[in-house]
XYZ file of C-alpha atoms in Angstrom:
565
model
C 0.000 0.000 0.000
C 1.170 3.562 -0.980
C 2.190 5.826 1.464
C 0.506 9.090 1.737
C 2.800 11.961 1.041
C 1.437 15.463 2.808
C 2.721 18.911 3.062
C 4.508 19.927 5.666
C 1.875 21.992 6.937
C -1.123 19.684 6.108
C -0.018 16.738 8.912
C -2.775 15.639 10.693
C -3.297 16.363 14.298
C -4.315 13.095 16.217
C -3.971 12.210 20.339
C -0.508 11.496 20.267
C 0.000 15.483 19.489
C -2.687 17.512 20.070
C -4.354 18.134 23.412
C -6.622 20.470 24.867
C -4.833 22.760 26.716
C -5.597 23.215 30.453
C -4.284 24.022 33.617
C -5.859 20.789 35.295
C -2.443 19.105 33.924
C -0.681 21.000 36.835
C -2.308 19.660 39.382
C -2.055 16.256 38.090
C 1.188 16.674 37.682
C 2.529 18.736 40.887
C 0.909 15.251 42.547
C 3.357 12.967 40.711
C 6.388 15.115 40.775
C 5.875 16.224 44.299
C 3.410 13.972 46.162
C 4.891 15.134 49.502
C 5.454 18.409 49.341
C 3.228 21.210 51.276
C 0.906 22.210 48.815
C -1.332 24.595 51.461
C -1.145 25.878 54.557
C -3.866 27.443 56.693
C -3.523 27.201 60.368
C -2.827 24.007 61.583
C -3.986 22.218 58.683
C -1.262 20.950 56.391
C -2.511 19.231 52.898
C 0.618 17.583 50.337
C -0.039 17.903 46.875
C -0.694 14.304 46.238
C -3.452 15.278 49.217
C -4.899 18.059 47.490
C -5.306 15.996 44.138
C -6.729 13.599 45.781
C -9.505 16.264 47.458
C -10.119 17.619 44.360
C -10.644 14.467 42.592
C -13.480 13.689 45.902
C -15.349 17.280 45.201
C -15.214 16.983 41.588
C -16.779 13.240 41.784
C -19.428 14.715 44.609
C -20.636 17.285 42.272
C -20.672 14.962 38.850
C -22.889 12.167 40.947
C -25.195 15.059 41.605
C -25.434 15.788 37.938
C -23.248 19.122 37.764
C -20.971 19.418 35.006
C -20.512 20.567 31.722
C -22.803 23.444 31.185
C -23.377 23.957 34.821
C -22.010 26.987 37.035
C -20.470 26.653 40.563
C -20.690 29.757 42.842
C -18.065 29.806 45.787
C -18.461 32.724 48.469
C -15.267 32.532 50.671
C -11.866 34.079 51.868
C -8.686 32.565 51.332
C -9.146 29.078 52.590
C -7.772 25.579 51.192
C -11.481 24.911 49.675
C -11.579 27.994 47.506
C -8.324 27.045 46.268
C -9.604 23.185 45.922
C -12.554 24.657 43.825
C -10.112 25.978 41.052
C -9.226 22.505 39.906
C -12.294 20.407 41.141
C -14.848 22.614 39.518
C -13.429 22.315 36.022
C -12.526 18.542 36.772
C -16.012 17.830 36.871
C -16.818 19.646 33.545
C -18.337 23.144 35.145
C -17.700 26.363 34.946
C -16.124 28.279 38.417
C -17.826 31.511 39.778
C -15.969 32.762 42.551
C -17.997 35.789 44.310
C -16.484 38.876 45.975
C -17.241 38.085 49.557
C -17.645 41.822 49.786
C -21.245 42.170 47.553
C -24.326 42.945 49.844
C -27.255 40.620 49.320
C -29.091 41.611 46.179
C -25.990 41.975 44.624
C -24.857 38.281 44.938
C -28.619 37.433 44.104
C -27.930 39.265 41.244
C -24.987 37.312 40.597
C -26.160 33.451 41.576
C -29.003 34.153 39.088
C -27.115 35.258 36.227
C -25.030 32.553 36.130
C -27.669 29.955 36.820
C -25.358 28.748 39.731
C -26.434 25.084 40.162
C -24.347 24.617 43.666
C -23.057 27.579 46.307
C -20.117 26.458 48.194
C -20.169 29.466 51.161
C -17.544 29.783 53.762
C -19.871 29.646 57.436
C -18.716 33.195 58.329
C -20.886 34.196 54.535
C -23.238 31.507 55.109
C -25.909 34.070 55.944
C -25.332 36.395 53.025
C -25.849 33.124 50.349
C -29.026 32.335 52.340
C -30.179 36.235 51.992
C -28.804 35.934 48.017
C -31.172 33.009 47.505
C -34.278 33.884 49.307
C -34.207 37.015 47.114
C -34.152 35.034 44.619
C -36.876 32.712 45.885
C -38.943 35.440 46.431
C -38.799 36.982 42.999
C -39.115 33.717 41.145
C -41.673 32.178 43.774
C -42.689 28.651 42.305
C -40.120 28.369 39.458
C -37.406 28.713 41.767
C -34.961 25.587 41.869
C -32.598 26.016 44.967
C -28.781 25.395 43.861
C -26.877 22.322 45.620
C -26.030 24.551 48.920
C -22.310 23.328 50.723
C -21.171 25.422 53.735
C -17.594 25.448 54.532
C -16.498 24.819 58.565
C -13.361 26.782 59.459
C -11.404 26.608 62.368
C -10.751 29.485 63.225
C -14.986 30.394 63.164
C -17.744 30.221 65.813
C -18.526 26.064 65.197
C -22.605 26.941 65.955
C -22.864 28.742 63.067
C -21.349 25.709 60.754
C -24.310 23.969 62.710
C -27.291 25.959 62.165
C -26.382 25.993 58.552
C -26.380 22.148 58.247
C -29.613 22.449 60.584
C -31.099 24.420 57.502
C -29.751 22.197 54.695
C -26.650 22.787 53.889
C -24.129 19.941 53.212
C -20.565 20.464 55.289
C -18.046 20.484 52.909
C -15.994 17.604 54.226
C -18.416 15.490 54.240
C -19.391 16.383 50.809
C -16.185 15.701 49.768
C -16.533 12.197 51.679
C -18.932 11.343 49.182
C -16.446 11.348 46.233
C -14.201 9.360 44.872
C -10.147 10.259 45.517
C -9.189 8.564 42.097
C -12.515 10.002 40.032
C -11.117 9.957 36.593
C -11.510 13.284 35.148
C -11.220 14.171 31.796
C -9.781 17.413 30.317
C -12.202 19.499 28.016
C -12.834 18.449 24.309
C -12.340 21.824 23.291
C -9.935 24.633 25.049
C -12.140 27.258 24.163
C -14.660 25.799 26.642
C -15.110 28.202 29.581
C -13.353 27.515 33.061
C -14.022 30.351 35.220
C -17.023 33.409 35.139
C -15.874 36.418 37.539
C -18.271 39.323 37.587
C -17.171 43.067 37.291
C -17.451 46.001 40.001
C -20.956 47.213 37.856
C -20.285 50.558 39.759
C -22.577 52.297 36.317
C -24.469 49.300 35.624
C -25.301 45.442 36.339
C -21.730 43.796 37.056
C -21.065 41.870 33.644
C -19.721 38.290 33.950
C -16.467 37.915 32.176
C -15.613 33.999 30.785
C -12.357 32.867 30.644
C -11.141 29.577 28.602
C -9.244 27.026 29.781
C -6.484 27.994 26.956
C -6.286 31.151 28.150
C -5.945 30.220 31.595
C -3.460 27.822 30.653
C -1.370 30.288 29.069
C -1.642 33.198 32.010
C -0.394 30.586 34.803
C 2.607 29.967 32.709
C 2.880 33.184 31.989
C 2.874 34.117 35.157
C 5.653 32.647 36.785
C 8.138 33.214 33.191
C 6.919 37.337 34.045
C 8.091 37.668 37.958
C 11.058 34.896 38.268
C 9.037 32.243 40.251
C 10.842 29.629 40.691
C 9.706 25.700 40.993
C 9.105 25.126 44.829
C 8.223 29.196 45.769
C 6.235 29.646 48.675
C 3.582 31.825 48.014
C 1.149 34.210 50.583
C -2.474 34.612 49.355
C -2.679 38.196 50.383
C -4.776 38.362 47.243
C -8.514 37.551 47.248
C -8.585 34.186 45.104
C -12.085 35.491 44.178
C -10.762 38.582 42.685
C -9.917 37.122 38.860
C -8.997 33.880 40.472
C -6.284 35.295 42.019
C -4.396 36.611 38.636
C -4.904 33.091 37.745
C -1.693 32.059 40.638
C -4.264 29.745 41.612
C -3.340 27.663 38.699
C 0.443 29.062 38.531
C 1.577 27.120 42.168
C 0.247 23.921 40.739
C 2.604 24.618 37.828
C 5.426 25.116 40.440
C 4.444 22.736 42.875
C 4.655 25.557 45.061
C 3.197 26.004 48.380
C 0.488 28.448 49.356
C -0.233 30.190 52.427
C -3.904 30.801 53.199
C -4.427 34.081 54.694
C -8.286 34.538 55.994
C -7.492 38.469 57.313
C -4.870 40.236 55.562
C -3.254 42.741 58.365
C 0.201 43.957 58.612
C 0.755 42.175 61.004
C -0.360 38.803 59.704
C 1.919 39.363 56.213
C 5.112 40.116 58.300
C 4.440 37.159 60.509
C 4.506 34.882 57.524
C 7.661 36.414 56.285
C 9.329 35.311 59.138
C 8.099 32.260 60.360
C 6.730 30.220 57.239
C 9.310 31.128 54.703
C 7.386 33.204 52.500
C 8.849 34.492 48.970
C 6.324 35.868 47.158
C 3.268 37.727 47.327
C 0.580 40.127 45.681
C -1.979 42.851 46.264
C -3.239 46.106 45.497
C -1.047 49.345 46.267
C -3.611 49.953 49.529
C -2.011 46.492 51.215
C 1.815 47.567 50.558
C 0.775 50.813 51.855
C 0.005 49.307 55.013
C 3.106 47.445 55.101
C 5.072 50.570 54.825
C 3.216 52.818 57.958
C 2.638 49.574 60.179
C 3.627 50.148 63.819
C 7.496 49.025 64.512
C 6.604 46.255 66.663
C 4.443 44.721 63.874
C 7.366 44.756 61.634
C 10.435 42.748 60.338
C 13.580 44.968 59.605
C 15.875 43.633 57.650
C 13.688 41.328 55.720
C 14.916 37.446 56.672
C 14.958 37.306 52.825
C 14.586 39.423 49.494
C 10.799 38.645 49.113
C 8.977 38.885 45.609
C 6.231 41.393 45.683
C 3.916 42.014 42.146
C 1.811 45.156 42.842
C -1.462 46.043 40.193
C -4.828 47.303 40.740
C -4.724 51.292 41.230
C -1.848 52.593 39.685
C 0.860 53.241 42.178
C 2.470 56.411 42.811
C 6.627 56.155 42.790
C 6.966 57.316 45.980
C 5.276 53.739 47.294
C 7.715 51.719 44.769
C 10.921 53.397 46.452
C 9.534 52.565 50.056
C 9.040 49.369 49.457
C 12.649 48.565 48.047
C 14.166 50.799 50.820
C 12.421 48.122 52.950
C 13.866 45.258 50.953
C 10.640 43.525 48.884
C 11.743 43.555 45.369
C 8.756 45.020 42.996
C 7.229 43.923 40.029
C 5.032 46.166 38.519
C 2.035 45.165 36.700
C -1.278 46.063 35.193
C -4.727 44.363 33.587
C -8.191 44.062 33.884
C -10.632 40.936 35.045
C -11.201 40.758 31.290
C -7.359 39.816 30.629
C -7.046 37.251 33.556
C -5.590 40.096 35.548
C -1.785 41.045 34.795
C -1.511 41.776 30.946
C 1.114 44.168 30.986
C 4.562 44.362 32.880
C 7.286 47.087 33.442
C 10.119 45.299 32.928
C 12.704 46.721 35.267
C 16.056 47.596 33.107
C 19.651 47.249 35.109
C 20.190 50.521 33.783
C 17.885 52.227 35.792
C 19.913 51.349 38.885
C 22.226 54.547 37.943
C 19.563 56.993 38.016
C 18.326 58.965 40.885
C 15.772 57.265 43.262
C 12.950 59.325 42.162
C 13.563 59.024 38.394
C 13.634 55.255 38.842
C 10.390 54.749 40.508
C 8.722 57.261 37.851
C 9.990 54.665 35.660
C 9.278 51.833 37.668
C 5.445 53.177 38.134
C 5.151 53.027 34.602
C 2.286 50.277 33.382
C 5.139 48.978 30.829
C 5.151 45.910 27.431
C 2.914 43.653 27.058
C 2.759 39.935 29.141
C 4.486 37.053 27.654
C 1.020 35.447 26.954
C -0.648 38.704 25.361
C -0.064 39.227 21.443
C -1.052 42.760 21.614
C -0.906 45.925 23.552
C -0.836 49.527 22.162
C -2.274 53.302 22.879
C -4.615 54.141 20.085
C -6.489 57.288 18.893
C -9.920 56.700 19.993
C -11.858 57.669 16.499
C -8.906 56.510 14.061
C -7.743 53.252 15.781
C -4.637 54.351 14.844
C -1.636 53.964 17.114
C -0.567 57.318 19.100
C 3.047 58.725 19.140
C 5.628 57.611 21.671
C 5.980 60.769 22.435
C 4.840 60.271 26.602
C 2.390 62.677 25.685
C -0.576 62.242 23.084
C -3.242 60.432 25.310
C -5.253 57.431 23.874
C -7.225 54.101 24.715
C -4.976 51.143 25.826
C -6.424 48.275 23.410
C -5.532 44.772 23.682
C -5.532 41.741 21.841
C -4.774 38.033 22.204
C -4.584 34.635 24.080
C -5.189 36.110 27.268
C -8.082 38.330 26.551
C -11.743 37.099 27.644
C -13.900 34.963 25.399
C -16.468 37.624 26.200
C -19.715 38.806 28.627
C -22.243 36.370 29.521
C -25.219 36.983 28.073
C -24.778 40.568 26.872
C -24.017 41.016 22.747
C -23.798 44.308 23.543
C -21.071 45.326 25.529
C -19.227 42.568 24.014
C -20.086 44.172 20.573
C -18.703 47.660 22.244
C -15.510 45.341 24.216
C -14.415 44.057 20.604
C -14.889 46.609 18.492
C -12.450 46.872 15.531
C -10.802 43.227 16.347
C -9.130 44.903 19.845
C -10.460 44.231 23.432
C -11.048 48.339 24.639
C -9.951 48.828 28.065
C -11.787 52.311 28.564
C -8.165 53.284 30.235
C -6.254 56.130 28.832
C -2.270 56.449 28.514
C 0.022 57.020 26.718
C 2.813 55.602 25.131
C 6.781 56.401 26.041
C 9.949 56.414 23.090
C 10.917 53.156 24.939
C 7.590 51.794 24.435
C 6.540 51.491 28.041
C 2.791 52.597 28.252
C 2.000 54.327 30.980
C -2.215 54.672 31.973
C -2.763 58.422 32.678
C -6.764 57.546 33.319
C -9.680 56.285 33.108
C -11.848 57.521 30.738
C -14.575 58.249 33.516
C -12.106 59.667 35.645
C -10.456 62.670 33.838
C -11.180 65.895 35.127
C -12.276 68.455 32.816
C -11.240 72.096 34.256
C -11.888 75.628 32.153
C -11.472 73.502 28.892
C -8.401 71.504 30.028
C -7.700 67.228 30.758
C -6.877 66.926 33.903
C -5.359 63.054 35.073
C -6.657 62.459 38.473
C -3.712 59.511 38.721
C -1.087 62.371 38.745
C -3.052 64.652 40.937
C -2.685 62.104 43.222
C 0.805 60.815 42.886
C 1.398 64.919 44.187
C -0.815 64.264 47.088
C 1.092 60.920 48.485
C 4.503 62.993 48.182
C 3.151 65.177 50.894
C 4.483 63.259 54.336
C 0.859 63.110 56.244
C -0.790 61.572 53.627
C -1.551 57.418 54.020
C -4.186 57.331 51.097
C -5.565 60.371 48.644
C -8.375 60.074 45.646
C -9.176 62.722 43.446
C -12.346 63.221 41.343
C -13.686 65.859 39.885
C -16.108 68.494 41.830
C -18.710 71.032 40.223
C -17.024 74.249 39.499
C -18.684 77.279 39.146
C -15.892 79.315 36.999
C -14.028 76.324 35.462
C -17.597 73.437 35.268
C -15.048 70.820 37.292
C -12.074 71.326 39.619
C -10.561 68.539 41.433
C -11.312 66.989 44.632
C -9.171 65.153 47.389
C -10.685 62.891 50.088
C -7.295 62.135 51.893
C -6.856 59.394 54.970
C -3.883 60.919 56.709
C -1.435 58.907 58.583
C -1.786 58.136 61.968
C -1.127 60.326 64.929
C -1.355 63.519 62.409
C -3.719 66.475 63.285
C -6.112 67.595 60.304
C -6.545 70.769 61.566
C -5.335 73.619 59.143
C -3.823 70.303 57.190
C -6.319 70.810 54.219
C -4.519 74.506 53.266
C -1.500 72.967 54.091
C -2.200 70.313 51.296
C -3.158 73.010 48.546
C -0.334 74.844 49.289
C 2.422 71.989 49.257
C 0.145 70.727 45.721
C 1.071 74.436 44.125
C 4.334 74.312 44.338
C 4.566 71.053 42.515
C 1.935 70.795 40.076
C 0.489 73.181 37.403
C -2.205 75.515 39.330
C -5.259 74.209 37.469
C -4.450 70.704 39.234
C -4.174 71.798 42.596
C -7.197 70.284 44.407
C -9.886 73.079 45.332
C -11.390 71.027 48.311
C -9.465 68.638 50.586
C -11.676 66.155 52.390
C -10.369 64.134 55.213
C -11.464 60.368 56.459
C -11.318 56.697 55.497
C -12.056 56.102 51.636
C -14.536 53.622 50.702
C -12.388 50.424 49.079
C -13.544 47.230 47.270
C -12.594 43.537 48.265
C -9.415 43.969 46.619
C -8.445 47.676 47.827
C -9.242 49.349 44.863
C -10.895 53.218 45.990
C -14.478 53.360 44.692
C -14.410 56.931 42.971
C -17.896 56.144 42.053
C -18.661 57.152 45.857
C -16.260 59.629 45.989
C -17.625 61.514 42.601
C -21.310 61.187 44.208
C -19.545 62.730 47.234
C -18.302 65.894 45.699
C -21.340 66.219 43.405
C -23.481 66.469 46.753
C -20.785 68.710 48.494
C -22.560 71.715 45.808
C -20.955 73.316 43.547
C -17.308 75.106 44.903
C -18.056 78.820 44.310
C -15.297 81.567 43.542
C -13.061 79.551 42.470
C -9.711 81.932 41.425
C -7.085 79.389 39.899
């Protein structure tokens, strides 16, 4: 019989080379390479990796005898604990789709939420078991007969009043370990027949609207834990402090990444000071991430809460709210090396990097972190980033000056909204994902986010970027935490605003002139804030400042009058 002859680019793809990719492999894995390393932590509870497969493999057989798989949505309300990390792989083992909720929402918000996604089981955390039960009785009550209660599993902690893990199995609830009793510790999984099927559905802030749910692909969430570790240096065996909400965009997808280490991860329920020094000293910890607000709390905790030198140079990736520079060079004066990055829920979190240049090392401290504060190139795993003109599409000078949308495009962008055509219509318009952020775009390349679109200030005529407003404001030493929107202006339509939490121990009085005073000698006048407001500002679950608050704030503070800039 004749051979067939085939181009080289028409060979067929069969088992032997083509497999769907997904980061259930890791775990799999991280279980036969590792079986007896730590693979969690939390408290006194201590779980190997061969351990952790096997739990995974229990849940993910639980929930498939119960008929929950592909097509089906699993909603988990819960801190940092081993089961929200379980969920990542034992959700997707059994075929469904993860929905991690911010554990943060009120009520009718994660009603909202559970209905949306047509959550067929809630896994809650006790301490949140009262917030699911007020989620779906709203529910119950708006769809009265209809209404098909979701699989309900509360979580038992130990370090939580044990009565309430009782009166929740009182009203229904399975316990979690004994649901996980129920399944099978070698359930044979199967990976998905297609990578573009979805693994994960986290919902936006919807501070203007209904939060949208963004799906993610197992390809793409494949690519971001490798990317991941490739990005910040994260070596096989790191040991890694979940200072960041797993719930918020399954924790940059890291969830995934220490699998692909066979790392070790620390379960943190409350995030203090405190708490993230402790683990820095006593359980070897190398690498962690948050939001700007956390590191800002490492840098003004109280002495005896703190660790100086550091046992260790430990790996810190900041992202969220851009940070000012004056943060960046703090933190290395205290020894935590930085890696900067920035993204949205809708690109798995982290799509861009600054990628810190030796060279920089030879510059003055303040240059460096201006350069270092920069949002930077694109991710390993992204195949496009660029600052475009927002009617043109055309890409803006690097020039560090002409302002346009940050657009990407690529592997690690969302598969889109559920259920809404049209903001994915709006998301993908012109073959780029639109981030609504505006930057701009350096002659090295770097891109730098000046904005976001809702958030420029618009004073006698004039763009004003409330980001560098603010990087002012956190050079001035009694300043912990500053936010600046824009406030009704009677001579220039907007000026901006500050709400300001000062530092502790310092007196506000007479501090607000102060403020505006140190602001004009550093800034162009028109940016000097007009009204300084003082007290704690209103954060999300992953420390991001809602401006949303703060601009209904100043628009009820009345329009400032006289205003003589």
């Amino acid at each position: 019989m004749a051979t067939v002859e085939r181009d080289i680019d028409d060979l067929p793809k069969n088992p032997a080379n083509h497999t769907a990719l997904t980061p259930l492999w890791f775990m799999e894995r991280a279980a036969f390479v590792c079986p007896d390393r730590i693979s969690i932590i939390h408290g006194s509870i201590r779980y190997t990796w061969l351990q952790t497969y096997r739990r995974c493999r229990r849940v993910a057989s639980a929930l498939s005898h119960r008929s929950i798989g592909h097509g089906s949505t699993v909603a988990v309300i819960a801190p940092n604990i081993p089961a929200i990390y379980e969920a990542h792989f034992a959700v997707p083992m059994a075929g469904a789709v993860l929905n991690c909720v911010n554990i943060r929402l009120n009520g009718p918000t994660v009603a909202f939420l559970l209905e949306h996604s047509s959550a067929a089981a809630v896994m809650v955390d006790q301490e949140y078991f009262s917030l699911a039960e007020e989620a779906l009785n709203i529910i119950a009550d708006k769809k009265k007969s209809s209404f098909k209660r979701p699989l309900l599993i509360v979580i038992g902690d130990e370090s939580c009043d044990p009565a309430v893990l009782h009166g929740a199995i009182r009203k229904g609830a399975i316990e979690y370990e004994k649901f996980l009793q129920s399944g099978d510790p070698e359930y044979a999984w199967k990976p998905p027949k297609d990578e573009w099927h979805s693994i994960a559905l986290g919902y936006t802030s919807g501070t203007t609207s209904s939060p949208k749910g963004v799906v993610l692909s197992h390809r793409g969430a494949y690519l971001m834990a490798l990317s991941n570790p490739i990005i910040w240096h994260m070596n096989e065996g790191a040991t890694y402090l979940w200072t960041l909400p797993m719930f918020h965009c399954n924790g940059w997808c890291f969830t995934w990444t220490l699998a692909a280490i066979c790392g070790t991860s620390i379960c943190l329920r409350q995030v203090t000071a405190k708490a993230i020094y402790s683990a820095i000293a006593n359980q070897g910890v190398t690498h962690l991430c948050a939001a700007p607000i956390v590191f800002n709390s490492l840098i003004n905790a109280p002495p005896q809460h703190t660790i100086h030198p550091l046992p260790r140079v430990v790996e810190v990736m900041i992202a969220g709210a851009a940070p000012p520079p004056s943060l960046l060079s703090s933190l290395s004066r205290l020894g935590f090396r930085v890696t900067h990055t920035y993204g949205l829920s809708e690109t798995y979190g982290p799509a861009t990097v600054c990628t810190y240049k030796p060279k920089w090392d030879t510059l003055p401290e303040d240059v460096c972190a201006r350069l270092h504060a920069r949002q930077g190139v694109r991710y390993v795993g992204l195949e496009g980033l660029d600052v475009v003109n927002y009617q043109t599409m055309q890409p803006v000078p690097a020039d560090g000056a002409t302002v346009g949308e940050i657009v990407m495009r690529g592997n690690l962008v969302m598969k889109g909204y559920l259920k809404n055509p049209k903001a994915n219509e709006e998301a993908f318009e012109n073959g780029w994902y639109h981030s609504e952020d505006l930057g701009v775009k350096h002659p090295d390349g770097y891109i730098e986010v000046k904005d976001r679109a809702k958030d420029i200030i618009i004073s006698g005529g004039e763009n004003i970027s409330s980001l560098e407003v603010e990087k002012g404001l956190y050079l001035h030493p009694a300043v912990l935490e500053a936010s600046v929107v824009a406030r009704p202006d009677e001579r220039w339509g907007e000026t901006p605003c500050a709400f300001v939490t000062v530092k502790e121990g310092v007196s506000e009085a007479g501090l607000a002139k102060e403020i505006m005073r140190f602001c004009k000698g550093r800034m162009p006048a028109y940016w000097v804030p007009k009204s300084v407001v003082f007290g704690p500002l209103p954060k999300t679950a992953t420390g991001k400042i809602k401006k949303y608050l703060l601009r209904a704030r100043a628009k009820e503070m009345g329009t400032v009058r006289k205003s003589r800039l």
